[in-house]
């Protein structure tokens, strides 16, 4: 057999230093596309056992920063630090090897495959070194879904094309949780979901955090951010302009930070 092993109110001052070492850190990241500078010395930290939200208006640089941290884009300058060690990421496989998994908005699921096949996509377990061990993959997937509280009405042998939007999102998140050793990055995980589905996804995010992983949440939904986040970092014009711990800001303060009316961080 082969394969990898598997709304409270948020004071106007930024969070003080933490004694924990960040699971993932960006230090003064600069990234340009031609004459457009998308990141202007952007910094960011995500800590183990916490949900860190990254918020900002469209064009603030959130997506570019996440793609740098997940190995999609190389930075022009600055450092990426994983568990206190400066690293180089050439591609997303490097990020995955460092225990960093990303759930994008498109989920990257194969509709015609079942949940287990999607969870093990590219990491298939084999028997006789040739055949996919479907039974074992479904067994491990069922065990992990149960551990995370992911409830699927459909049989695990059913293609995910028949799943609801919330169930597909849960499969994508559970897949990331199965392989991530340090960090899970989630890009707008509830953007297209209804109220009940959103509630289940937020509960899943909290369950992953409670397992000790660092969760990075990119979202425009500030009430949801306030509900699940332990830390919030605000980006504007390609740089971090404010950061808050739980209990240090309300939605109005976050909006002021996003719009440029408030900052507690000095930018270059």
Tab-separated table of C-alpha atoms in Angstrom:
chain	number	residue	atom	x	y	z
A	1	UNK	CA	0.000	0.000	0.000
A	2	UNK	CA	1.384	3.436	-0.959
A	3	UNK	CA	0.335	7.033	-0.414
A	4	UNK	CA	1.060	9.889	1.964
A	5	UNK	CA	0.153	9.558	5.632
A	6	UNK	CA	-2.263	11.360	6.394
A	7	UNK	CA	-20.357	37.822	16.992
A	8	UNK	CA	-18.152	38.802	19.770
A	9	UNK	CA	-16.473	42.202	19.637
A	10	UNK	CA	-12.946	42.305	18.315
A	11	UNK	CA	-8.974	48.033	21.723
A	12	UNK	CA	-7.656	50.115	19.220
A	13	UNK	CA	-4.114	48.943	19.805
A	14	UNK	CA	-2.850	46.001	17.784
A	15	UNK	CA	-2.203	42.631	19.378
A	16	UNK	CA	0.872	42.289	21.484
A	17	UNK	CA	3.594	39.744	20.759
A	18	UNK	CA	2.681	36.076	21.130
A	19	UNK	CA	4.888	33.563	22.884
A	20	UNK	CA	3.946	30.934	20.290
A	21	UNK	CA	5.907	30.506	17.089
A	22	UNK	CA	3.721	31.181	14.039
A	23	UNK	CA	2.942	28.136	11.958
A	24	UNK	CA	3.130	30.357	8.872
A	25	UNK	CA	4.568	33.831	8.518
A	26	UNK	CA	5.092	36.311	5.703
A	27	UNK	CA	7.740	38.974	6.232
A	28	UNK	CA	7.696	42.092	4.050
A	29	UNK	CA	6.555	40.287	0.903
A	30	UNK	CA	6.778	42.260	-2.343
A	31	UNK	CA	5.168	40.988	-5.541
A	32	UNK	CA	4.705	42.845	-8.830
A	33	UNK	CA	3.046	41.904	-12.092
A	34	UNK	CA	4.697	44.096	-14.695
A	35	UNK	CA	4.244	47.679	-13.539
A	36	UNK	CA	1.528	46.748	-11.014
A	37	UNK	CA	2.765	46.200	-7.471
A	38	UNK	CA	0.251	43.861	-5.873
A	39	UNK	CA	2.086	43.425	-2.561
A	40	UNK	CA	4.023	46.276	-0.965
A	41	UNK	CA	5.910	44.731	1.919
A	42	UNK	CA	3.005	42.605	3.147
A	43	UNK	CA	3.395	40.731	6.444
A	44	UNK	CA	1.154	38.130	8.011
A	45	UNK	CA	1.182	35.528	10.819
A	46	UNK	CA	-0.962	32.480	11.520
A	47	UNK	CA	-0.603	30.604	14.812
A	48	UNK	CA	-1.279	26.962	15.711
A	49	UNK	CA	-4.694	26.239	17.161
A	50	UNK	CA	-6.115	29.544	15.937
A	51	UNK	CA	-8.233	30.862	13.096
A	52	UNK	CA	-6.594	33.926	11.558
A	53	UNK	CA	-8.826	35.882	9.184
A	54	UNK	CA	-7.391	37.905	6.325
A	55	UNK	CA	-9.773	40.648	5.244
A	56	UNK	CA	-9.672	43.590	2.888
A	57	UNK	CA	-11.451	45.113	-0.071
A	58	UNK	CA	-11.133	43.769	-3.595
A	59	UNK	CA	-7.634	44.528	-4.861
A	60	UNK	CA	-6.149	44.722	-1.350
A	61	UNK	CA	-3.723	41.897	-2.158
A	62	UNK	CA	-5.286	39.050	-0.188
A	63	UNK	CA	-5.416	36.552	-3.020
A	64	UNK	CA	-1.907	37.389	-4.192
A	65	UNK	CA	-0.505	36.964	-0.694
A	66	UNK	CA	-2.252	33.619	-0.264
A	67	UNK	CA	-0.926	32.412	-3.604
A	68	UNK	CA	2.598	33.380	-2.546
A	69	UNK	CA	2.159	31.536	0.757
A	70	UNK	CA	0.813	28.442	-1.012
A	71	UNK	CA	3.571	28.293	-3.625
A	72	UNK	CA	1.583	29.461	-6.646
A	73	UNK	CA	3.523	32.724	-7.097
A	74	UNK	CA	7.186	33.354	-6.172
A	75	UNK	CA	7.696	36.549	-4.203
A	76	UNK	CA	10.000	39.268	-5.616
A	77	UNK	CA	11.420	39.885	-2.145
A	78	UNK	CA	10.635	39.140	1.480
A	79	UNK	CA	10.587	35.905	3.447
A	80	UNK	CA	8.186	33.029	4.036
A	81	UNK	CA	8.685	31.337	7.397
A	82	UNK	CA	7.186	27.983	8.395
A	83	UNK	CA	7.486	26.959	12.054
A	84	UNK	CA	10.304	29.457	12.585
A	85	UNK	CA	12.358	28.402	9.553
A	86	UNK	CA	12.746	30.471	6.400
A	87	UNK	CA	11.669	28.411	3.389
A	88	UNK	CA	11.586	28.620	-0.384
A	89	UNK	CA	8.486	27.539	-2.267
A	90	UNK	CA	8.845	26.807	-5.949
A	91	UNK	CA	5.342	25.449	-6.459
A	92	UNK	CA	2.241	24.213	-4.569
A	93	UNK	CA	3.807	20.768	-4.092
A	94	UNK	CA	6.540	22.415	-2.002
A	95	UNK	CA	3.853	24.004	0.172
A	96	UNK	CA	2.053	20.670	0.535
A	97	UNK	CA	5.327	18.979	1.522
A	98	UNK	CA	5.642	21.588	4.289
A	99	UNK	CA	2.171	20.715	5.599
A	100	UNK	CA	0.305	23.654	4.031
A	101	UNK	CA	-2.968	22.907	2.236
A	102	UNK	CA	-5.204	25.400	0.441
A	103	UNK	CA	-8.930	25.203	-0.293
A	104	UNK	CA	-9.726	27.533	-3.200
A	105	UNK	CA	-13.164	28.809	-4.153
A	106	UNK	CA	-13.400	26.354	-7.049
A	107	UNK	CA	-12.710	23.491	-4.561
A	108	UNK	CA	-10.649	21.538	-7.148
A	109	UNK	CA	-12.896	18.483	-6.843
A	110	UNK	CA	-13.454	16.013	-9.683
A	111	UNK	CA	-17.266	15.756	-10.005
A	112	UNK	CA	-17.314	12.223	-11.411
A	113	UNK	CA	-15.226	10.783	-8.571
A	114	UNK	CA	-16.571	9.838	-5.148
A	115	UNK	CA	-15.588	11.596	-1.919
A	116	UNK	CA	-12.797	9.163	-1.031
A	117	UNK	CA	-11.273	9.322	-4.516
A	118	UNK	CA	-11.251	13.127	-4.266
A	119	UNK	CA	-9.711	13.055	-0.801
A	120	UNK	CA	-6.906	10.784	-2.026
A	121	UNK	CA	-6.539	12.415	-5.453
A	122	UNK	CA	-2.841	12.323	-6.330
A	123	UNK	CA	-2.114	10.386	-3.143
A	124	UNK	CA	-3.922	7.144	-3.952
A	125	UNK	CA	-3.439	4.069	-1.820
A	126	UNK	CA	-2.588	1.011	-3.896
A	127	UNK	CA	-2.659	-2.730	-3.519
A	128	UNK	CA	-0.367	-4.960	-5.534
A	129	UNK	CA	1.377	-1.677	-6.402
A	130	UNK	CA	-1.014	-1.164	-9.313
A	131	UNK	CA	-4.674	-1.173	-8.310
A	132	UNK	CA	-6.240	1.618	-6.278
A	133	UNK	CA	-7.306	0.319	-2.876
A	134	UNK	CA	-10.799	1.809	-2.946
A	135	UNK	CA	-11.929	-0.029	0.182
A	136	UNK	CA	-9.107	1.294	2.350
A	137	UNK	CA	-9.407	4.817	0.975
A	138	UNK	CA	-13.135	4.862	1.735
A	139	UNK	CA	-12.492	3.450	5.202
A	140	UNK	CA	-9.926	6.144	6.026
A	141	UNK	CA	-12.113	8.875	4.522
A	142	UNK	CA	-15.136	7.764	6.559
A	143	UNK	CA	-13.045	7.732	9.738
A	144	UNK	CA	-11.718	11.242	9.103
A	145	UNK	CA	-15.143	12.598	8.209
A	146	UNK	CA	-16.526	11.148	11.449
A	147	UNK	CA	-13.647	12.661	13.438
A	148	UNK	CA	-14.334	16.096	11.957
A	149	UNK	CA	-18.100	15.788	12.243
A	150	UNK	CA	-18.677	15.839	8.488
A	151	UNK	CA	-22.063	14.272	7.847
A	152	UNK	CA	-22.818	13.191	4.267
A	153	UNK	CA	-26.228	11.846	3.320
A	154	UNK	CA	-24.865	10.102	0.221
A	155	UNK	CA	-22.950	6.849	0.188
A	156	UNK	CA	-19.202	7.427	-0.076
A	157	UNK	CA	-19.309	5.590	-3.389
A	158	UNK	CA	-21.542	8.264	-4.951
A	159	UNK	CA	-19.876	10.907	-7.197
A	160	UNK	CA	-19.548	14.295	-5.513
A	161	UNK	CA	-21.468	15.837	-8.428
A	162	UNK	CA	-24.624	14.726	-6.597
A	163	UNK	CA	-23.614	16.480	-3.362
A	164	UNK	CA	-24.974	19.840	-2.238
A	165	UNK	CA	-22.705	22.894	-2.304
A	166	UNK	CA	-22.134	22.643	1.423
A	167	UNK	CA	-21.302	18.950	1.226
A	168	UNK	CA	-18.796	19.539	-1.588
A	169	UNK	CA	-17.214	22.327	0.455
A	170	UNK	CA	-16.995	19.979	3.439
A	171	UNK	CA	-15.279	17.334	1.304
A	172	UNK	CA	-12.706	19.874	0.094
A	173	UNK	CA	-12.027	21.125	3.630
A	174	UNK	CA	-11.855	17.619	5.092
A	175	UNK	CA	-9.407	16.637	2.344
A	176	UNK	CA	-7.168	19.568	3.292
A	177	UNK	CA	-7.456	18.659	6.976
A	178	UNK	CA	-6.448	15.080	6.226
A	179	UNK	CA	-3.135	16.094	4.670
A	180	UNK	CA	-2.238	19.388	6.383
A	181	UNK	CA	0.325	19.138	9.182
A	182	UNK	CA	0.583	22.848	9.964
A	183	UNK	CA	-1.745	25.176	8.067
A	184	UNK	CA	-5.014	25.152	6.129
A	185	UNK	CA	-5.790	28.199	3.978
A	186	UNK	CA	-9.447	28.677	3.017
A	187	UNK	CA	-10.492	31.178	0.356
A	188	UNK	CA	-14.109	32.353	0.821
A	189	UNK	CA	-15.357	28.926	1.988
A	190	UNK	CA	-18.953	30.081	2.587
A	191	UNK	CA	-19.369	32.514	-0.322
A	192	UNK	CA	-21.928	30.443	-2.249
A	193	UNK	CA	-23.631	28.657	0.651
A	194	UNK	CA	-26.979	29.017	2.374
A	195	UNK	CA	-27.461	29.643	6.080
A	196	UNK	CA	-27.562	26.002	7.228
A	197	UNK	CA	-24.649	24.963	5.006
A	198	UNK	CA	-22.624	27.968	6.187
A	199	UNK	CA	-23.215	26.999	9.818
A	200	UNK	CA	-21.886	23.493	9.174
A	201	UNK	CA	-18.792	24.778	7.375
A	202	UNK	CA	-18.017	27.226	10.202
A	203	UNK	CA	-18.363	24.375	12.705
A	204	UNK	CA	-15.943	22.349	10.601
A	205	UNK	CA	-13.448	25.234	10.628
A	206	UNK	CA	-13.658	25.378	14.424
A	207	UNK	CA	-13.177	21.601	14.668
A	208	UNK	CA	-10.001	21.823	12.565
A	209	UNK	CA	-8.697	24.665	14.709
A	210	UNK	CA	-9.397	22.658	17.852
A	211	UNK	CA	-7.145	19.898	16.484
A	212	UNK	CA	-4.231	22.347	16.749
A	213	UNK	CA	-3.864	23.391	13.119
A	214	UNK	CA	-3.482	26.998	12.037
A	215	UNK	CA	-6.448	28.034	9.909
A	216	UNK	CA	-6.231	31.021	7.552
A	217	UNK	CA	-9.667	32.305	6.552
A	218	UNK	CA	-10.120	34.751	3.663
A	219	UNK	CA	-13.617	36.208	3.743
A	220	UNK	CA	-15.652	39.308	2.934
A	221	UNK	CA	-18.329	38.282	5.451
A	222	UNK	CA	-17.302	40.245	8.526
A	223	UNK	CA	-19.951	38.805	10.925
A	224	UNK	CA	-18.699	35.296	10.096
A	225	UNK	CA	-15.117	36.473	10.551
A	226	UNK	CA	-16.017	37.848	13.974
A	227	UNK	CA	-17.721	34.589	14.909
A	228	UNK	CA	-14.879	32.142	14.264
A	229	UNK	CA	-11.626	34.138	14.224
A	230	UNK	CA	-9.065	34.314	17.010
A	231	UNK	CA	-7.091	36.960	15.097
A	232	UNK	CA	-7.954	39.292	12.240
A	233	UNK	CA	-5.433	40.886	9.894
A	234	UNK	CA	-6.534	43.675	7.543
A	235	UNK	CA	-4.910	44.357	4.182
A	236	UNK	CA	-5.175	47.522	2.110
A	237	UNK	CA	-3.290	48.464	-1.060
A	238	UNK	CA	-0.978	45.466	-0.827
A	239	UNK	CA	0.081	45.781	2.814
A	240	UNK	CA	-1.150	44.911	6.290
A	241	UNK	CA	-2.653	48.022	7.898
A	242	UNK	CA	-4.262	46.626	11.059
A	243	UNK	CA	-4.481	43.490	13.149
A	244	UNK	CA	-6.683	42.542	16.056
A	245	UNK	CA	-7.148	39.708	18.510
A	246	UNK	CA	-10.576	38.419	19.440
A	247	UNK	CA	-12.341	41.089	21.498
A	248	UNK	CA	-10.302	44.016	20.126
A	249	UNK	CA	-12.556	45.391	17.373
A	250	UNK	CA	-16.127	45.483	16.170
A	251	UNK	CA	-17.398	45.385	12.607
A	252	UNK	CA	-17.296	49.189	12.358
A	253	UNK	CA	-13.603	49.203	13.299
A	254	UNK	CA	-12.888	46.531	10.714
A	255	UNK	CA	-14.692	48.518	8.029
A	256	UNK	CA	-12.710	51.622	9.022
A	257	UNK	CA	-9.481	49.639	8.668
A	258	UNK	CA	-10.486	48.221	5.289
A	259	UNK	CA	-11.422	51.677	3.979
A	260	UNK	CA	-8.269	53.391	5.252
A	261	UNK	CA	-9.915	55.437	8.001
A	262	UNK	CA	-8.082	53.500	10.733
A	263	UNK	CA	-4.761	51.689	11.047
A	264	UNK	CA	-2.719	50.298	13.930
A	265	UNK	CA	0.179	49.146	11.769
A	266	UNK	CA	2.905	51.271	10.172
A	267	UNK	CA	3.334	50.529	6.459
A	268	UNK	CA	6.166	51.458	4.135
